[in-house]
Each structure stands twice: as C-alpha cells, then as structure tokens.
Short mmCIF file of C-alpha atoms in Angstrom, two decimals:
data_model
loop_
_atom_site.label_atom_id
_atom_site.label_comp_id
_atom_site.label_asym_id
_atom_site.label_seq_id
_atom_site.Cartn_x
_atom_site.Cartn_y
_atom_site.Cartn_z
CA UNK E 9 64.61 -173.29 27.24
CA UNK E 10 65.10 -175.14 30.64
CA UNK E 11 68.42 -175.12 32.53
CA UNK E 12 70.41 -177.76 32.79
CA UNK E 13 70.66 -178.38 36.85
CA UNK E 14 74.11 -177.41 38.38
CA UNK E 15 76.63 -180.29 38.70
CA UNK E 16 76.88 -180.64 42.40
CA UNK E 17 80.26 -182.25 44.05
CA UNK E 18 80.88 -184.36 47.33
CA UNK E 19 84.31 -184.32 49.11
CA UNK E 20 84.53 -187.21 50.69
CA UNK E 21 86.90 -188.32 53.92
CA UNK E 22 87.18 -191.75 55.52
CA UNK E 23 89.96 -193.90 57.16
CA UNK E 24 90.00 -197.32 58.66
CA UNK E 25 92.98 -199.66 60.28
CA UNK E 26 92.60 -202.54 59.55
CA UNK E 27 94.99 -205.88 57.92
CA UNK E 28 95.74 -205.03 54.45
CA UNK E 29 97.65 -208.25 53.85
CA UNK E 30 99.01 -206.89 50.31
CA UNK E 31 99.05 -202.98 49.86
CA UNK E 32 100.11 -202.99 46.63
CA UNK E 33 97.25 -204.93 45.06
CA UNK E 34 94.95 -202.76 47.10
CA UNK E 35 96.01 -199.71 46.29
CA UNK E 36 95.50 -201.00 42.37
CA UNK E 37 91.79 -202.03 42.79
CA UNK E 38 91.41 -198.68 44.43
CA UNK E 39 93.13 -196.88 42.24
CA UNK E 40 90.77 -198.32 39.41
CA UNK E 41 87.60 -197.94 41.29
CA UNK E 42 88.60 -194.24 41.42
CA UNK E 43 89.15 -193.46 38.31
CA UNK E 44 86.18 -195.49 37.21
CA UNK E 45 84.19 -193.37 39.36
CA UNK E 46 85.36 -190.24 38.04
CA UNK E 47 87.19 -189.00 41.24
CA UNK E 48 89.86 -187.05 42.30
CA UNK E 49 91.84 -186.70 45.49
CA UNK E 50 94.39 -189.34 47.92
CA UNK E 51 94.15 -192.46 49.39
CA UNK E 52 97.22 -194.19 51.93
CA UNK E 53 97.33 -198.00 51.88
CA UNK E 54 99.62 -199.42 54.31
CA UNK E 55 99.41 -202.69 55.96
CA UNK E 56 97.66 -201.23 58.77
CA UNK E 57 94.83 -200.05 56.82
CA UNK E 58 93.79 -196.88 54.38
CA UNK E 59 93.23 -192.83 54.76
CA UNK E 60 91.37 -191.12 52.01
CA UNK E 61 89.85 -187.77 50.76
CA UNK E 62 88.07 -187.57 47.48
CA UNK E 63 85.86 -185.71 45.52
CA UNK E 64 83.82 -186.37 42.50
CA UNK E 65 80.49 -185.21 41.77
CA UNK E 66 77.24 -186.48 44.21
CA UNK E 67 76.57 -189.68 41.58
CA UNK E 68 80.05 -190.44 41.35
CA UNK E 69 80.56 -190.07 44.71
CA UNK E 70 77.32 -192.46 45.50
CA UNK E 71 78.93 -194.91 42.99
CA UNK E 72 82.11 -194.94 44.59
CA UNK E 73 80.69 -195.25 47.84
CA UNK E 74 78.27 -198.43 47.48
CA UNK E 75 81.57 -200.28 45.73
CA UNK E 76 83.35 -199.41 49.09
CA UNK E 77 80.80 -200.69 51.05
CA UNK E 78 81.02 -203.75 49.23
CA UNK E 79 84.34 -204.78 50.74
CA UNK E 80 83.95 -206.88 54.09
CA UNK E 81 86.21 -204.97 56.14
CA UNK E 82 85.36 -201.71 55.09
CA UNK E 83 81.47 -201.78 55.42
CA UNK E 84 80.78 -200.67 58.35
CA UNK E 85 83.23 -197.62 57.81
CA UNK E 86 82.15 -193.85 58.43
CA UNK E 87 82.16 -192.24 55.47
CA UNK E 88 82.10 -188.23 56.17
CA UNK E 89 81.12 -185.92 53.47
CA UNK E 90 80.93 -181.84 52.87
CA UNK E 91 80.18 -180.05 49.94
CA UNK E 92 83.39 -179.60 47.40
CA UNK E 93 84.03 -177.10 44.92
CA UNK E 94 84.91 -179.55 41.50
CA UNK E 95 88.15 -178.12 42.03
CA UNK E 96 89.65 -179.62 45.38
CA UNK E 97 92.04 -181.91 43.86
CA UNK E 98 94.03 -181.45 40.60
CA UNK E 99 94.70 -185.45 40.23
CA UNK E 100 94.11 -188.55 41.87
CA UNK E 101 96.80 -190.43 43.74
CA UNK E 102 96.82 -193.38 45.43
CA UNK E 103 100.06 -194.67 47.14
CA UNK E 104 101.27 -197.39 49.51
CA UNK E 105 103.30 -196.04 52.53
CA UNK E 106 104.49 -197.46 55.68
CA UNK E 107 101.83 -195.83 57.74
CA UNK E 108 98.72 -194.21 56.31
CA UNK E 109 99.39 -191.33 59.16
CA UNK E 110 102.86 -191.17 60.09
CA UNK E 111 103.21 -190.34 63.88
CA UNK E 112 106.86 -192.72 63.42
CA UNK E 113 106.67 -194.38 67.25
CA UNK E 114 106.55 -197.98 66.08
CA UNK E 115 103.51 -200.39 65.74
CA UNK E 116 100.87 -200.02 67.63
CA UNK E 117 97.42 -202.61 67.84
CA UNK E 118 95.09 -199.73 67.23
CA UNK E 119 91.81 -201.57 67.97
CA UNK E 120 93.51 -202.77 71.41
CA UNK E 121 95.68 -199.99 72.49
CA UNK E 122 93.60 -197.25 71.13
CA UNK E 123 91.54 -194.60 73.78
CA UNK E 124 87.99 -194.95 74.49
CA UNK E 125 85.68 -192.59 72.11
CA UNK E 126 83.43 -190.09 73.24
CA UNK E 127 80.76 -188.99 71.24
CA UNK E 128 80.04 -185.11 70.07
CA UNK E 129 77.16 -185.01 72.16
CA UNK E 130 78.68 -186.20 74.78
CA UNK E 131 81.84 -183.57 74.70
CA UNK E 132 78.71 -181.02 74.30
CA UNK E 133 77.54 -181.92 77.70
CA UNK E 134 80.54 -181.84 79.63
CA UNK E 135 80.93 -178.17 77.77
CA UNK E 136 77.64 -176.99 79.42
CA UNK E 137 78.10 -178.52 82.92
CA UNK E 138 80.94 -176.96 82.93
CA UNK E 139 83.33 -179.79 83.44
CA UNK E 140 86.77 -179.68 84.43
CA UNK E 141 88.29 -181.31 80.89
CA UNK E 142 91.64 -179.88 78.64
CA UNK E 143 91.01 -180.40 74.62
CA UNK E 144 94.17 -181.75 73.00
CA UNK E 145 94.26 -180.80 69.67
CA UNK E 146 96.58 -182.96 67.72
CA UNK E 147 96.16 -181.51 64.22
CA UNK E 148 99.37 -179.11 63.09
CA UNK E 149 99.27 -175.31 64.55
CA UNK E 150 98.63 -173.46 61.27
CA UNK E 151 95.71 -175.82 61.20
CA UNK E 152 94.79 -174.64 65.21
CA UNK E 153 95.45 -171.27 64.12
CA UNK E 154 91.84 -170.86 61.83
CA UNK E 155 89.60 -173.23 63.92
CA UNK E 156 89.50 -174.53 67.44
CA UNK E 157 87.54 -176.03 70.30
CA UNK E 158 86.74 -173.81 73.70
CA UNK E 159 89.59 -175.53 76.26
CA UNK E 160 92.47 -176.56 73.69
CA UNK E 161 95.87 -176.97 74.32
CA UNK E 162 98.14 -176.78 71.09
CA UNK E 163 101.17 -178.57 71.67
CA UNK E 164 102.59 -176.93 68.55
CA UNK E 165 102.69 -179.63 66.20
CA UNK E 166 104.39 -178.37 62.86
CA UNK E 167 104.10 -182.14 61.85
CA UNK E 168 101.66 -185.15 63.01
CA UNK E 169 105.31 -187.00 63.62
CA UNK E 170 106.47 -184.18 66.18
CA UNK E 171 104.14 -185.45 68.95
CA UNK E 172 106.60 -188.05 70.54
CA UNK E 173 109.10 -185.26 71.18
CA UNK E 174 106.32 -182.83 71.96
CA UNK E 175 104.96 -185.38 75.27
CA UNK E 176 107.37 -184.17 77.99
CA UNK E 177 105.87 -180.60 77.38
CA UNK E 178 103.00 -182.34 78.15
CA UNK E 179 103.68 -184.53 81.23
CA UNK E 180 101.89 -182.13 83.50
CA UNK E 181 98.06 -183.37 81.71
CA UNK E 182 98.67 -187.34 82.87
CA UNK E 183 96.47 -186.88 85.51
CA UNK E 184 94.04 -184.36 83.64
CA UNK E 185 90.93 -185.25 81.75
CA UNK E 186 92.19 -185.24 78.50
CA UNK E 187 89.83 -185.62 75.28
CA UNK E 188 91.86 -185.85 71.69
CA UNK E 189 90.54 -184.04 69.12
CA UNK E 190 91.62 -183.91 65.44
CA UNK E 191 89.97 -183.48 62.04
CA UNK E 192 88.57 -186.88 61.28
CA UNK E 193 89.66 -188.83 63.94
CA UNK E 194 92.60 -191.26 62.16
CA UNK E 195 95.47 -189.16 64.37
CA UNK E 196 93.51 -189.59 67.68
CA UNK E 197 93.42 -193.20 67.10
CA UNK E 198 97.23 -193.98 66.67
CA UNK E 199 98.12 -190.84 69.05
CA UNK E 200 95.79 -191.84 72.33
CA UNK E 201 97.97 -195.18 71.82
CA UNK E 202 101.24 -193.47 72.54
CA UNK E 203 99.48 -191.32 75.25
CA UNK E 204 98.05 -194.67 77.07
CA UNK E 205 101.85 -196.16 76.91
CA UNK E 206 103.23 -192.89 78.21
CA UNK E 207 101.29 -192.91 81.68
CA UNK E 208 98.34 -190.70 80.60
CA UNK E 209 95.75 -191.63 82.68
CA UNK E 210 92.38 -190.20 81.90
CA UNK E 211 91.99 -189.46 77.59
CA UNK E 212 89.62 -189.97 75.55
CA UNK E 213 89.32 -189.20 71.57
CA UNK E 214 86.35 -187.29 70.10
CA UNK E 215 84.56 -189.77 67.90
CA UNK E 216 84.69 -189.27 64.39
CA UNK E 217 86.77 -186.13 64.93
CA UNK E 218 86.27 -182.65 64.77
CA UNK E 219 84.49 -182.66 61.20
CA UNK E 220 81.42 -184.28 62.67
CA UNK E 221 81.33 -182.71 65.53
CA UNK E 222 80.95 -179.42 63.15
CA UNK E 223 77.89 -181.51 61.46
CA UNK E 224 75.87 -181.56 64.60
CA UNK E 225 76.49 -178.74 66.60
CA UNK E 226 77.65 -176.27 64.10
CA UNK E 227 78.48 -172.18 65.53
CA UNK E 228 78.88 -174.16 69.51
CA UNK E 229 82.20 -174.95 70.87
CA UNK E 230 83.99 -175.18 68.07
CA UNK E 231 85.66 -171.41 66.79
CA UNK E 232 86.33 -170.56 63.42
CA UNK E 233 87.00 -173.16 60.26
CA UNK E 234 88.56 -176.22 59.79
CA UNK E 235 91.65 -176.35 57.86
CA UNK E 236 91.58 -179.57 54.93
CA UNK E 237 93.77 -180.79 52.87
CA UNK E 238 92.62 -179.98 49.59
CA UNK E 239 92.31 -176.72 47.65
CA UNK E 240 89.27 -175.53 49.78
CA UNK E 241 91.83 -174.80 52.40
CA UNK E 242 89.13 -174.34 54.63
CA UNK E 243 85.96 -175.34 55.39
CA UNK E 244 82.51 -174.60 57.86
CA UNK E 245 81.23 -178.35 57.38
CA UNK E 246 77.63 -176.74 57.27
CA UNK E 247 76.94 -173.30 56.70
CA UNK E 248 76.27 -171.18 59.60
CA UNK E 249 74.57 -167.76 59.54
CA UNK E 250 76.95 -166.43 62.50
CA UNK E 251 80.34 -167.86 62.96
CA UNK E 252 83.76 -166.13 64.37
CA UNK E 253 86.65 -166.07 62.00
CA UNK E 254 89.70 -166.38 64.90
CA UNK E 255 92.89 -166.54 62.16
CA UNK E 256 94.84 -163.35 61.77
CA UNK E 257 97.21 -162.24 59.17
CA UNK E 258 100.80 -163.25 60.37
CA UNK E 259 101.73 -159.26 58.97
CA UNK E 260 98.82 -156.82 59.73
CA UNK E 261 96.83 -158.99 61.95
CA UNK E 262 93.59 -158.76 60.06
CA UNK E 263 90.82 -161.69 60.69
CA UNK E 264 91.52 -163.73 57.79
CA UNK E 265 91.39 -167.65 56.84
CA UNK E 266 93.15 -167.34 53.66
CA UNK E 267 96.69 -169.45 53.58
CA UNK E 268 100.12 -168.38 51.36
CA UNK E 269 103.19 -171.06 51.31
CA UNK E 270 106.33 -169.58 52.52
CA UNK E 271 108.98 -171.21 50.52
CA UNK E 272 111.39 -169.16 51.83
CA UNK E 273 112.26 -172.15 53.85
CA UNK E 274 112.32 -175.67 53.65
CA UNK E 275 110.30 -177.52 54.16
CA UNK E 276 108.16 -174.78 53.13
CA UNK E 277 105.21 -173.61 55.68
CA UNK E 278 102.09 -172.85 55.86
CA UNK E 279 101.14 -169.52 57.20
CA UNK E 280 98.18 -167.08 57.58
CA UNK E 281 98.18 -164.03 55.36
CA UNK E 282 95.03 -161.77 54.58
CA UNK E 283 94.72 -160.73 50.36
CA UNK E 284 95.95 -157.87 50.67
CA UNK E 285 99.64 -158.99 52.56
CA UNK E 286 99.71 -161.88 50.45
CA UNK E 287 100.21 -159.42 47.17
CA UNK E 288 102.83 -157.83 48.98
CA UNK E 289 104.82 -160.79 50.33
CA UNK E 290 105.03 -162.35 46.56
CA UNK E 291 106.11 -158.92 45.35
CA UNK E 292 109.17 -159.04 48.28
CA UNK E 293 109.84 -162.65 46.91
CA UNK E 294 110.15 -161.55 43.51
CA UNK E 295 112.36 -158.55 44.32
CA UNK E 296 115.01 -160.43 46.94
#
C-alpha cells in the first residue's frame, strides 16, 4: 500500500501601506478569502494599509496567494514565506485598527517620508569591507535576545510604541550610518519616518527585513533565530547545518531559544527560560 504524501504547510508574512479607503469592508473580503482558503493566522487593516501572517497548507497557501495578487494595489507586494508547522495559529483573525503597526507618533506619508532601502546584499558588502555602519534593531528586546545582526544596537524596545521615548538615548547616532533592521520590514518603514523628522541624518532600512535577509545569506551576519509571532516562537528561515544559538536562560544561563510568559506582571512578558527552569518556575507559580 502506497503512502499518502505528508501535508506540507506555508507560513506566510506580508504587509503593504497603502489607501484603504474603507477598512471595514476590507477586512470582510479578507476575512472570507481566508477562510475560503483554509487559513489560519492575523491580518491589520487600517486606513493606511494591511499587516498579515498566515498559514495554511502549500495549495491553500498558493490559492490564497494568486487571489491577493489579484487586487491592484496589492500585486506587486512581497509575499515572504517559511515552512510552518499546521499548528502556528489556533484561529484566524482579522481586525481593523488605527494603525496596522502601532509606533503612536501621528501620521506619517510612508511612501514620501520613509528611508531609502538597502538591499541584503548590499548590507553583506558593507559587512565584509568592513564599513563603519551601527545596525538598529527596532524589533522588541526579548525578540533581540535569540537572534541578531553583527553591529546592533538594541534600544530596548519592550513595545514597537516605546521608540519615540527611546530617541534621546539615541541622539548620539544622527550623524552615524544607521541601517534599520526589523523582521519583515513594516516597523522600519513607519520608524525611519520618525528618525528622518528627528534630525537623523544618514539611515537606511534593510529591504524586506531581517527574514529575507536570513533567505539569502543564511549562518552570515545574522546570530541565532528569529523570534515570530506565532506558535513556532522561533524560526531559522532555512535550515542551516551550523548556526549559534546566542539566547540564555534568564535563571541558569543555559543556551536556549525556548520562551515562558511571565504573568506575574502585567502586561505579562516574554522571557527566555531553558526546559528545565521553565518546570520549575510554573511549580513556584503554583506554590506562591
């Protein structure tokens, strides 16, 4: 008897600004298209365009995607991909909010205000000349703390929203090269805007963002995993036969990647815990 071939699933990742002159009837055709296509996962509509991360399996996914492409203002939109699991998302939701990444600075004209792009290969020559260059990595630290390019300067984001107060920290970079760097490249876009108005002088955002940067030059510049939003937690992009693992347990300081939520506080957090610690901190939780 012949096996059946394994189901194979595609998580999906795209973004775009762009007029979205009503959200809510959008976010309804999208919604549909979803769940006729079998996925799971998010999707932001807001008037200044949509953020989404799906996964289905690969002929869903293919489905879903050639509908997308179908829509004028979304057809010429990167769509980046990586393998999923079946099990990234428990649901699908799709929502309209007031930004589709909320950085809260006021309205920006992305496509006009926005920093120039450079491309991966690009950043991957100015890494062996040796250029003088600072990485800004605008993703959230527990994200930073797993995965991270060669140069980077965390400015300790614990939210995307935290970066307005976060820029006198930062004052002393104006004059630096600067290139932005974040997972897909949506919070570069709105955040090299508020950099530009704030007097920095020299940045420019990694096109496409640090996922396909991964794609191409997978095991270079780029240390450890990349957090995601989804139940993966993390993820190499490609496999690699050698990579470093640079996150360590916040208790025993073991190399680990694995994530527990601390709702000890609230809003709860994020925070680095090998197996082994993690038993132990949800036996202290059930005890206190």
């Amino acid at each position: 008897m012949e096996t059946a071939p394994a189901i194979r699933y595609t998580v999906i990742l795209f973004y775009k600004f762009f007029a979205v002159e009503n959200p809510a009837a959008f976010r309804d055709d999208q919604r549909a298209l979803a769940e006729a296509c079998n996925l799971k996962g998010r999707m932001l509509v807001a008037t200044e365009g949509v953020n989404a991360t799906f996964e289905g399996t690969d002929a869903d996914v293919e489905r879903y995607k050639a509908a997308l492409k179908r829509i004028p203002a979304l057809a010429d939109m990167l769509i980046k991909e990586s393998a999923g699991t079946g099990k990234a998302f428990r649901k699908l939701e799709v929502k309209v909010r007031p930004e589709v990444v909320t950085l809260g600075a006021g309205a920006f004209d992305v496509a006009q205000e926005t920093a120039p792009t450079l491309e991966s290969a690009e950043l991957e020559r100015m890494y062996e000349r040796g250029d003088d260059f600072v990485v800004l990595d605008l993703r959230n630290d527990y994200e930073i703390a797993v995965g991270k390019f060669d140069k980077t300067i965390d400015p300790a984001l614990h939210n995307f929203r935290d970066l307005p107060a976060k820029l006198p920290e930062l004052a002393h970079l104006k004059d630096k090269k600067v290139v932005t760097v974040c997972t897909g490249g949506i919070r570069c876009e709105k955040a090299t805007c508020l950099l530009k108005r704030e007097g920095f002088t020299d940045v420019v955002q990694l096109k496409d963002g640090i996922h396909t940067y991964m794609q191409q030059y997978p095991g270079k510049h780029f240390r450890g995993s990349l957090f995601v939003f989804d139940n993966r937690i993390t993820t190499t992009v490609v496999d690699t036969p050698q990579r470093d693992i640079i996150g360590t347990c916040a208790f025993c300081g073991a190399r680990t990647e694995d994530f527990y939520n601390d709702d000890t506080v609230r809003p709860s957090r994020k925070v680095i815990c090998c197996r082994s610690c993690i038993g132990v901190q949800q036996e202290v939780l059930r005890t206190t």
